[in-house]
Amino acid sequence: MDSPTPRQIYLDCDPGVDDSLALGYLVASPLVQLVGVGTVFGNCPADAGARNACDWLSVMGASDVPVAAGARKPSHGEYHGGPKHIHGQRGTGAVQLPESGTTPVAGNAAELLVDLARAHSGDLEVVTVGPLTNIAEALAIEPELPHMIKHLTLMGGAALHPGNISPVTEANIGKDPESARIVFGAPWPMTMVGLDVTMSNTFEEEHRQALLASGSTAGRLLAEVLDFYFDFHLDVYGRRCSALHDPLAAIVAAGGIVPALAPMINVDIDDTRGPGRGQTLCALGGLYRGFPAQDGAHCRVALDIGAPVAPHLVDVLTTLP
Ligand code: BDR
Ligand code: CA
């Protein structure tokens, strides 16, 4: 049987430890052709993230993929630096990546996304694993973008799970709720991979050891970077392991795993200045009735993955050089 045509994917990220796993998965997966990477403020500044993306892509044998630095702050407000206790000083845990000779392209991430959408005429898919500022900026440049993009998959939000930066708000949405509201309001087919599924699918020490023991240089570096991230999660889970936020969005976007439950529902974003700021308001009224169709809904919200994620991630990452 012929293998399926790889999905053409643009990744928007703030690398970031788990962003790096998502990047590695999209480089390594035979289901994907990664055609561009944009970075946004978040886990580290956008320019540092672009440097990290260039260095990671070089280690991963994909330095031909263009990288563009994007938004340096949210659409409304300022950026005060990333959570260094989670992602380390530079977004790579306690590891200094080997410096590549490659540099980000001229132009910003929103421009790169629009250029790629135009060049790939309806075939481009978007994966976002950081704040949605670049995507909202791209929509302002090209209002037809939702009709030019095949699918958008994002790591962000929480439908039924508590938030991780406020009682109700997940970090990627909470860092720029105004942009998130614009992105969720645009009429493209979307899949939201939020804390509902990323917190319950973990990467354990046995999986990290499998990466360390692999013959893959990139796999080993990823495992070393994860060491720092595991320390942060000790307080969260009571053991050294990590949530699989960004890689899970990449896996779902690639079709590596199809979520067992992901109803198509209406989602709005609270962009008020109240205590719910950044909440993903998911219309889950059909939870006990099999989710009857909702007018205008264009977003699937992953509620259950239903398959082991970490072993699949290890299998794919260990094919990296
Ligand atoms: C999200 O926030 C970031 O710290 C992670 O990289 C992930 O994208 C999880 O809430
Ligand atoms: Ca991220």
mmCIF file of C-alpha atoms and ligand atoms in Angstrom:
data_model
loop_
_atom_site.group_PDB
_atom_site.id
_atom_site.type_symbol
_atom_site.label_atom_id
_atom_site.label_comp_id
_atom_site.label_asym_id
_atom_site.label_seq_id
_atom_site.Cartn_x
_atom_site.Cartn_y
_atom_site.Cartn_z
ATOM 1 C CA MET A 1 0.000 0.000 0.000
ATOM 2 C CA ASP A 2 1.234 3.524 -0.780
ATOM 3 C CA SER A 3 2.175 5.615 2.252
ATOM 4 C CA PRO A 4 -0.050 8.678 2.741
ATOM 5 C CA THR A 5 1.159 12.047 1.440
ATOM 6 C CA PRO A 6 2.836 13.775 4.391
ATOM 7 C CA ARG A 7 0.938 16.680 5.933
ATOM 8 C CA GLN A 8 2.587 20.051 5.273
ATOM 9 C CA ILE A 9 2.885 21.644 8.700
ATOM 10 C CA TYR A 10 3.888 25.073 10.017
ATOM 11 C CA LEU A 11 4.734 24.985 13.748
ATOM 12 C CA ASP A 12 4.318 28.062 15.953
ATOM 13 C CA CYS A 13 6.137 27.582 19.260
ATOM 14 C CA ASP A 14 7.986 29.055 22.266
ATOM 15 C CA PRO A 15 10.774 26.500 22.725
ATOM 16 C CA GLY A 16 10.700 25.576 25.625
ATOM 17 C CA VAL A 17 11.328 21.967 26.734
ATOM 18 C CA ASP A 18 8.059 20.372 25.624
ATOM 19 C CA ASP A 19 8.051 22.547 22.474
ATOM 20 C CA SER A 20 11.356 20.880 21.564
ATOM 21 C CA LEU A 21 9.739 17.460 21.848
ATOM 22 C CA ALA A 22 6.936 18.648 19.542
ATOM 23 C CA LEU A 23 9.521 19.980 17.086
ATOM 24 C CA GLY A 24 11.438 16.686 17.164
ATOM 25 C CA TYR A 25 8.259 14.693 16.596
ATOM 26 C CA LEU A 26 7.234 16.820 13.595
ATOM 27 C CA VAL A 27 10.730 16.506 12.079
ATOM 28 C CA ALA A 28 10.856 12.753 12.601
ATOM 29 C CA SER A 29 7.295 11.676 11.792
ATOM 30 C CA PRO A 30 6.910 10.113 8.336
ATOM 31 C CA LEU A 31 3.349 11.513 8.371
ATOM 32 C CA VAL A 32 4.629 15.102 8.315
ATOM 33 C CA GLN A 33 6.677 17.456 6.225
ATOM 34 C CA LEU A 34 7.627 20.373 8.460
ATOM 35 C CA VAL A 35 7.753 23.429 6.185
ATOM 36 C CA GLY A 36 8.282 26.294 8.622
ATOM 37 C CA VAL A 37 8.688 27.254 12.266
ATOM 38 C CA GLY A 38 7.687 30.524 13.909
ATOM 39 C CA THR A 39 8.465 31.531 17.464
ATOM 40 C CA VAL A 40 6.560 33.659 19.932
ATOM 41 C CA PHE A 41 7.304 35.056 23.401
ATOM 42 C CA GLY A 42 6.364 32.616 26.144
ATOM 43 C CA ASN A 43 8.653 30.050 27.724
ATOM 44 C CA CYS A 44 11.509 32.281 26.574
ATOM 45 C CA PRO A 45 11.746 35.474 24.472
ATOM 46 C CA ALA A 46 10.799 35.030 20.796
ATOM 47 C CA ASP A 47 14.367 35.683 19.588
ATOM 48 C CA ALA A 48 15.880 33.201 22.036
ATOM 49 C CA GLY A 49 13.206 30.719 20.956
ATOM 50 C CA ALA A 50 14.162 31.226 17.307
ATOM 51 C CA ARG A 51 17.819 30.602 18.209
ATOM 52 C CA ASN A 52 16.795 27.422 20.033
ATOM 53 C CA ALA A 53 14.647 26.299 17.090
ATOM 54 C CA CYS A 54 17.586 26.796 14.664
ATOM 55 C CA ASP A 55 19.941 24.870 16.962
ATOM 56 C CA TRP A 56 17.454 22.037 17.532
ATOM 57 C CA LEU A 57 16.695 21.731 13.818
ATOM 58 C CA SER A 58 20.398 21.442 13.110
ATOM 59 C CA VAL A 59 20.810 18.639 15.689
ATOM 60 C CA MET A 60 17.722 16.989 14.204
ATOM 61 C CA GLY A 61 19.126 17.076 10.671
ATOM 62 C CA ALA A 62 16.521 19.573 9.421
ATOM 63 C CA SER A 63 18.378 22.877 9.245
ATOM 64 C CA ASP A 64 16.753 23.593 5.868
ATOM 65 C CA VAL A 65 13.396 24.310 7.595
ATOM 66 C CA PRO A 66 12.944 28.122 7.768
ATOM 67 C CA VAL A 67 12.613 29.653 11.243
ATOM 68 C CA ALA A 68 11.179 33.136 11.857
ATOM 69 C CA ALA A 69 11.035 35.007 15.149
ATOM 70 C CA GLY A 70 7.608 36.465 15.851
ATOM 71 C CA ALA A 71 5.736 38.453 18.475
ATOM 72 C CA ARG A 72 7.898 39.651 21.350
ATOM 73 C CA LYS A 73 4.920 40.543 23.555
ATOM 74 C CA PRO A 74 1.181 39.943 23.757
ATOM 75 C CA SER A 75 -1.257 42.026 21.712
ATOM 76 C CA HIS A 76 -2.401 43.809 24.893
ATOM 77 C CA GLY A 77 0.308 44.226 27.500
ATOM 78 C CA GLU A 78 3.917 43.411 28.131
ATOM 79 C CA TYR A 79 6.069 40.289 28.362
ATOM 80 C CA HIS A 80 7.942 39.863 31.623
ATOM 81 C CA GLY A 81 10.060 36.801 30.780
ATOM 82 C CA GLY A 82 9.414 33.081 30.819
ATOM 83 C CA PRO A 83 9.113 30.582 33.678
ATOM 84 C CA LYS A 84 12.829 29.773 34.092
ATOM 85 C CA HIS A 85 12.074 27.338 36.923
ATOM 86 C CA ILE A 86 10.172 25.176 34.397
ATOM 87 C CA HIS A 87 12.138 25.543 31.145
ATOM 88 C CA GLY A 88 15.557 26.723 32.390
ATOM 89 C CA GLN A 89 17.526 29.917 31.696
ATOM 90 C CA ARG A 90 17.380 29.545 27.897
ATOM 91 C CA GLY A 91 14.391 27.227 27.338
ATOM 92 C CA THR A 92 16.607 24.143 27.166
ATOM 93 C CA GLY A 93 16.577 23.019 30.798
ATOM 94 C CA ALA A 94 20.143 22.904 32.129
ATOM 95 C CA VAL A 95 21.599 22.093 28.692
ATOM 96 C CA GLN A 96 23.535 24.350 26.326
ATOM 97 C CA LEU A 97 22.671 23.227 22.783
ATOM 98 C CA PRO A 98 25.464 22.985 20.218
ATOM 99 C CA GLU A 99 25.330 26.251 18.266
ATOM 100 C CA SER A 100 24.312 25.814 14.645
ATOM 101 C CA GLY A 101 25.479 28.081 11.858
ATOM 102 C CA THR A 102 21.879 28.732 10.788
ATOM 103 C CA THR A 103 19.977 31.919 11.523
ATOM 104 C CA PRO A 104 16.306 32.885 11.428
ATOM 105 C CA VAL A 105 14.974 34.185 8.110
ATOM 106 C CA ALA A 106 14.193 37.874 7.502
ATOM 107 C CA GLY A 107 10.582 38.777 8.231
ATOM 108 C CA ASN A 108 8.479 37.753 11.180
ATOM 109 C CA ALA A 109 6.605 34.556 11.981
ATOM 110 C CA ALA A 110 3.193 35.912 10.926
ATOM 111 C CA GLU A 111 4.623 36.825 7.509
ATOM 112 C CA LEU A 112 6.246 33.399 7.157
ATOM 113 C CA LEU A 113 2.915 31.714 7.944
ATOM 114 C CA VAL A 114 1.030 33.821 5.379
ATOM 115 C CA ASP A 115 3.718 33.199 2.725
ATOM 116 C CA LEU A 116 3.584 29.448 3.360
ATOM 117 C CA ALA A 117 -0.230 29.414 3.271
ATOM 118 C CA ARG A 118 -0.166 31.165 -0.116
ATOM 119 C CA ALA A 119 2.557 28.863 -1.461
ATOM 120 C CA HIS A 120 0.851 25.657 -0.311
ATOM 121 C CA SER A 121 -2.587 26.614 -1.692
ATOM 122 C CA GLY A 122 -4.992 24.942 0.724
ATOM 123 C CA ASP A 123 -2.648 22.163 1.884
ATOM 124 C CA LEU A 124 -0.935 23.870 4.808
ATOM 125 C CA GLU A 125 -1.792 22.785 8.355
ATOM 126 C CA VAL A 126 -0.881 24.791 11.440
ATOM 127 C CA VAL A 127 0.212 23.530 14.841
ATOM 128 C CA THR A 128 0.491 26.063 17.657
ATOM 129 C CA VAL A 129 2.067 25.264 21.011
ATOM 130 C CA GLY A 130 2.573 28.769 22.383
ATOM 131 C CA PRO A 131 0.525 31.958 22.822
ATOM 132 C CA LEU A 132 -1.580 32.736 19.738
ATOM 133 C CA THR A 133 -0.210 36.224 19.002
ATOM 134 C CA ASN A 134 1.519 35.321 15.711
ATOM 135 C CA ILE A 135 -1.600 33.595 14.402
ATOM 136 C CA ALA A 136 -3.815 36.594 15.193
ATOM 137 C CA GLU A 137 -1.237 38.822 13.464
ATOM 138 C CA ALA A 138 -1.285 36.530 10.418
ATOM 139 C CA LEU A 139 -5.097 36.826 10.307
ATOM 140 C CA ALA A 140 -4.743 40.613 10.271
ATOM 141 C CA ILE A 141 -2.319 40.401 7.322
ATOM 142 C CA GLU A 142 -4.433 37.879 5.388
ATOM 143 C CA PRO A 143 -8.134 37.755 6.404
ATOM 144 C CA GLU A 144 -8.700 34.820 3.990
ATOM 145 C CA LEU A 145 -6.256 32.676 5.989
ATOM 146 C CA PRO A 146 -8.967 30.481 7.580
ATOM 147 C CA HIS A 147 -9.975 29.384 4.049
ATOM 148 C CA MET A 148 -6.366 28.790 3.001
ATOM 149 C CA ILE A 149 -5.404 26.558 5.947
ATOM 150 C CA LYS A 150 -6.524 22.939 6.011
ATOM 151 C CA HIS A 151 -6.536 22.540 9.795
ATOM 152 C CA LEU A 152 -5.232 24.227 12.914
ATOM 153 C CA THR A 153 -4.305 22.155 15.963
ATOM 154 C CA LEU A 154 -3.378 23.947 19.145
ATOM 155 C CA MET A 155 -2.003 23.051 22.521
ATOM 156 C CA GLY A 156 -3.907 25.263 24.858
ATOM 157 C CA GLY A 157 -6.926 25.670 27.036
ATOM 158 C CA ALA A 158 -8.759 23.525 29.540
ATOM 159 C CA ALA A 159 -12.350 22.378 29.076
ATOM 160 C CA LEU A 160 -12.939 20.440 32.292
ATOM 161 C CA HIS A 161 -9.468 20.480 33.845
ATOM 162 C CA PRO A 162 -8.324 23.273 36.199
ATOM 163 C CA GLY A 163 -6.026 25.898 34.739
ATOM 164 C CA ASN A 164 -2.263 25.992 35.259
ATOM 165 C CA ILE A 165 -1.765 29.761 35.591
ATOM 166 C CA SER A 166 -5.084 30.593 37.270
ATOM 167 C CA PRO A 167 -7.901 28.414 38.622
ATOM 168 C CA VAL A 168 -9.428 28.276 35.123
ATOM 169 C CA THR A 169 -6.731 29.397 32.676
ATOM 170 C CA GLU A 170 -4.088 27.482 30.748
ATOM 171 C CA ALA A 171 -0.796 29.308 30.029
ATOM 172 C CA ASN A 172 -0.831 29.564 26.215
ATOM 173 C CA ILE A 173 -4.308 31.092 26.202
ATOM 174 C CA GLY A 174 -3.765 33.188 29.337
ATOM 175 C CA LYS A 175 -0.623 34.841 27.954
ATOM 176 C CA ASP A 176 -2.658 36.541 25.181
ATOM 177 C CA PRO A 177 -6.424 36.029 25.559
ATOM 178 C CA GLU A 178 -7.275 38.744 22.996
ATOM 179 C CA SER A 179 -5.300 36.943 20.276
ATOM 180 C CA ALA A 180 -6.725 33.584 21.364
ATOM 181 C CA ARG A 181 -10.263 34.964 21.013
ATOM 182 C CA ILE A 182 -9.512 36.100 17.459
ATOM 183 C CA VAL A 183 -8.019 32.699 16.542
ATOM 184 C CA PHE A 184 -10.884 30.661 18.042
ATOM 185 C CA GLY A 185 -13.377 33.015 16.340
ATOM 186 C CA ALA A 186 -11.898 32.516 12.855
ATOM 187 C CA PRO A 187 -13.816 29.905 10.828
ATOM 188 C CA TRP A 188 -11.064 27.331 10.276
ATOM 189 C CA PRO A 189 -11.383 23.703 11.295
ATOM 190 C CA MET A 190 -9.543 23.420 14.620
ATOM 191 C CA THR A 191 -8.601 20.882 17.234
ATOM 192 C CA MET A 192 -7.919 21.990 20.788
ATOM 193 C CA VAL A 193 -5.503 19.773 22.712
ATOM 194 C CA GLY A 194 -5.708 21.168 26.213
ATOM 195 C CA LEU A 195 -4.867 20.258 29.779
ATOM 196 C CA ASP A 196 -7.775 17.761 29.770
ATOM 197 C CA VAL A 197 -5.523 15.371 27.858
ATOM 198 C CA THR A 198 -1.988 16.738 28.237
ATOM 199 C CA MET A 199 -1.896 16.394 32.039
ATOM 200 C CA SER A 200 -3.090 12.784 32.072
ATOM 201 C CA ASN A 201 -0.624 11.610 29.410
ATOM 202 C CA THR A 202 2.805 11.651 31.004
ATOM 203 C CA PHE A 203 6.405 10.925 30.040
ATOM 204 C CA GLU A 204 7.965 8.734 32.730
ATOM 205 C CA GLU A 205 11.590 8.081 33.719
ATOM 206 C CA GLU A 206 11.520 4.786 31.748
ATOM 207 C CA HIS A 207 10.683 6.757 28.590
ATOM 208 C CA ARG A 208 13.441 9.282 29.274
ATOM 209 C CA GLN A 209 15.891 6.425 29.808
ATOM 210 C CA ALA A 210 14.817 4.921 26.466
ATOM 211 C CA LEU A 211 15.719 8.225 24.758
ATOM 212 C CA LEU A 212 19.034 8.374 26.642
ATOM 213 C CA ALA A 213 19.930 4.844 25.641
ATOM 214 C CA SER A 214 18.974 5.326 22.005
ATOM 215 C CA GLY A 215 21.557 5.812 19.319
ATOM 216 C CA SER A 216 19.951 9.154 18.470
ATOM 217 C CA THR A 217 22.027 12.250 19.335
ATOM 218 C CA ALA A 218 18.897 14.429 19.246
ATOM 219 C CA GLY A 219 16.999 11.887 21.359
ATOM 220 C CA ARG A 220 19.759 11.907 23.971
ATOM 221 C CA LEU A 221 19.838 15.730 24.077
ATOM 222 C CA LEU A 222 16.058 15.842 24.469
ATOM 223 C CA ALA A 223 16.337 13.402 27.385
ATOM 224 C CA GLU A 224 18.978 15.611 29.034
ATOM 225 C CA VAL A 225 16.791 18.699 28.617
ATOM 226 C CA LEU A 226 13.863 16.766 30.105
ATOM 227 C CA ASP A 227 15.868 16.102 33.280
ATOM 228 C CA PHE A 228 15.302 19.722 34.412
ATOM 229 C CA TYR A 229 11.612 19.648 33.365
ATOM 230 C CA PHE A 230 11.108 16.445 35.388
ATOM 231 C CA ASP A 231 12.355 18.258 38.521
ATOM 232 C CA PHE A 232 9.610 20.877 38.138
ATOM 233 C CA HIS A 233 6.939 18.180 37.745
ATOM 234 C CA LEU A 234 7.986 16.439 40.975
ATOM 235 C CA ASP A 235 5.777 18.866 42.877
ATOM 236 C CA VAL A 236 2.917 18.368 40.415
ATOM 237 C CA TYR A 237 2.762 14.553 40.213
ATOM 238 C CA GLY A 238 4.812 13.483 43.259
ATOM 239 C CA ARG A 239 7.344 11.682 41.033
ATOM 240 C CA ARG A 240 9.898 12.650 38.397
ATOM 241 C CA CYS A 241 8.005 12.652 35.108
ATOM 242 C CA SER A 242 6.376 15.287 32.919
ATOM 243 C CA ALA A 243 3.121 16.246 31.288
ATOM 244 C CA LEU A 244 3.107 15.887 27.495
ATOM 245 C CA HIS A 245 1.608 19.216 26.469
ATOM 246 C CA ASP A 246 3.139 20.255 23.164
ATOM 247 C CA PRO A 247 4.167 16.842 21.800
ATOM 248 C CA LEU A 248 0.603 15.603 22.204
ATOM 249 C CA ALA A 249 -0.693 18.438 20.002
ATOM 250 C CA ALA A 250 1.963 17.536 17.413
ATOM 251 C CA ILE A 251 0.988 13.854 17.537
ATOM 252 C CA VAL A 252 -2.722 14.609 17.133
ATOM 253 C CA ALA A 253 -2.004 17.074 14.295
ATOM 254 C CA ALA A 254 0.121 14.497 12.463
ATOM 255 C CA GLY A 255 -2.531 11.809 12.867
ATOM 256 C CA GLY A 256 -0.055 9.665 14.838
ATOM 257 C CA ILE A 257 -2.864 9.059 17.343
ATOM 258 C CA VAL A 258 -6.530 9.896 16.748
ATOM 259 C CA PRO A 259 -8.224 11.005 20.002
ATOM 260 C CA ALA A 260 -10.895 8.607 21.249
ATOM 261 C CA LEU A 261 -13.193 11.476 22.255
ATOM 262 C CA ALA A 262 -13.022 14.945 20.676
ATOM 263 C CA PRO A 263 -16.481 16.455 20.216
ATOM 264 C CA MET A 264 -17.028 19.366 17.810
ATOM 265 C CA ILE A 265 -18.281 22.151 20.065
ATOM 266 C CA ASN A 266 -18.401 25.919 20.366
ATOM 267 C CA VAL A 267 -15.487 27.462 22.245
ATOM 268 C CA ASP A 268 -15.140 31.091 23.273
ATOM 269 C CA ILE A 269 -12.324 32.790 25.171
ATOM 270 C CA ASP A 270 -12.745 35.045 28.176
ATOM 271 C CA ASP A 271 -10.737 38.152 27.271
ATOM 272 C CA THR A 272 -12.197 40.299 30.026
ATOM 273 C CA ARG A 273 -10.072 41.631 32.881
ATOM 274 C CA GLY A 274 -11.994 39.570 35.453
ATOM 275 C CA PRO A 275 -10.962 36.425 37.359
ATOM 276 C CA GLY A 276 -11.861 34.198 34.416
ATOM 277 C CA ARG A 277 -9.462 35.961 32.011
ATOM 278 C CA GLY A 278 -8.017 33.442 29.547
ATOM 279 C CA GLN A 279 -10.532 30.670 30.244
ATOM 280 C CA THR A 280 -11.580 28.495 27.291
ATOM 281 C CA LEU A 281 -15.385 28.467 27.589
ATOM 282 C CA CYS A 282 -16.292 25.117 26.038
ATOM 283 C CA ALA A 283 -19.954 24.342 25.287
ATOM 284 C CA LEU A 284 -19.958 20.926 26.949
ATOM 285 C CA GLY A 285 -23.712 20.777 27.543
ATOM 286 C CA GLY A 286 -23.931 17.625 25.420
ATOM 287 C CA LEU A 287 -21.503 15.671 27.600
ATOM 288 C CA TYR A 288 -24.129 13.139 28.665
ATOM 289 C CA ARG A 289 -26.096 13.178 25.401
ATOM 290 C CA GLY A 290 -23.382 12.252 22.912
ATOM 291 C CA PHE A 291 -22.727 15.850 21.855
ATOM 292 C CA PRO A 292 -25.492 16.726 19.377
ATOM 293 C CA ALA A 293 -24.399 19.058 16.542
ATOM 294 C CA GLN A 294 -23.945 22.715 17.546
ATOM 295 C CA ASP A 295 -24.560 25.535 15.064
ATOM 296 C CA GLY A 296 -21.352 27.227 14.029
ATOM 297 C CA ALA A 297 -19.058 24.807 15.857
ATOM 298 C CA HIS A 298 -15.720 24.286 14.088
ATOM 299 C CA CYS A 299 -13.463 23.209 16.947
ATOM 300 C CA ARG A 300 -12.898 19.679 18.186
ATOM 301 C CA VAL A 301 -11.907 19.570 21.834
ATOM 302 C CA ALA A 302 -9.852 16.530 22.812
ATOM 303 C CA LEU A 303 -11.274 15.023 25.998
ATOM 304 C CA ASP A 304 -9.766 11.526 25.836
ATOM 305 C CA ILE A 305 -6.777 10.270 23.841
ATOM 306 C CA GLY A 306 -7.452 6.580 24.457
ATOM 307 C CA ALA A 307 -4.003 5.260 23.427
ATOM 308 C CA PRO A 308 -0.540 5.232 25.039
ATOM 309 C CA VAL A 309 1.246 8.433 24.016
ATOM 310 C CA ALA A 310 4.755 8.220 25.520
ATOM 311 C CA PRO A 311 5.826 4.924 23.831
ATOM 312 C CA HIS A 312 4.693 6.314 20.462
ATOM 313 C CA LEU A 313 6.650 9.510 21.093
ATOM 314 C CA VAL A 314 9.788 7.526 21.999
ATOM 315 C CA ASP A 315 9.425 5.350 18.884
ATOM 316 C CA VAL A 316 9.299 8.415 16.630
ATOM 317 C CA LEU A 317 11.940 10.546 18.427
ATOM 318 C CA THR A 318 14.503 7.737 18.401
ATOM 319 C CA THR A 319 14.480 7.788 14.594
ATOM 320 C CA LEU A 320 16.093 11.259 14.721
ATOM 321 C CA PRO A 321 19.817 11.410 13.902
HETATM 322 C C1 BDR B 1 1.915 25.153 27.742
HETATM 323 O O1 BDR B 1 2.642 26.208 28.401
HETATM 324 C C2 BDR B 1 4.009 26.129 28.086
HETATM 325 O O2 BDR B 1 4.808 26.330 29.216
HETATM 326 C C3 BDR B 1 4.238 24.767 27.510
HETATM 327 O O3 BDR B 1 5.289 24.773 26.567
HETATM 328 C C4 BDR B 1 2.928 24.427 26.881
HETATM 329 O O4 BDR B 1 2.847 24.903 25.566
HETATM 330 C C5 BDR B 1 1.251 24.291 28.781
HETATM 331 O O5 BDR B 1 0.295 25.016 29.490
HETATM 332 CA CA CA B 2 4.863 25.724 24.434
#
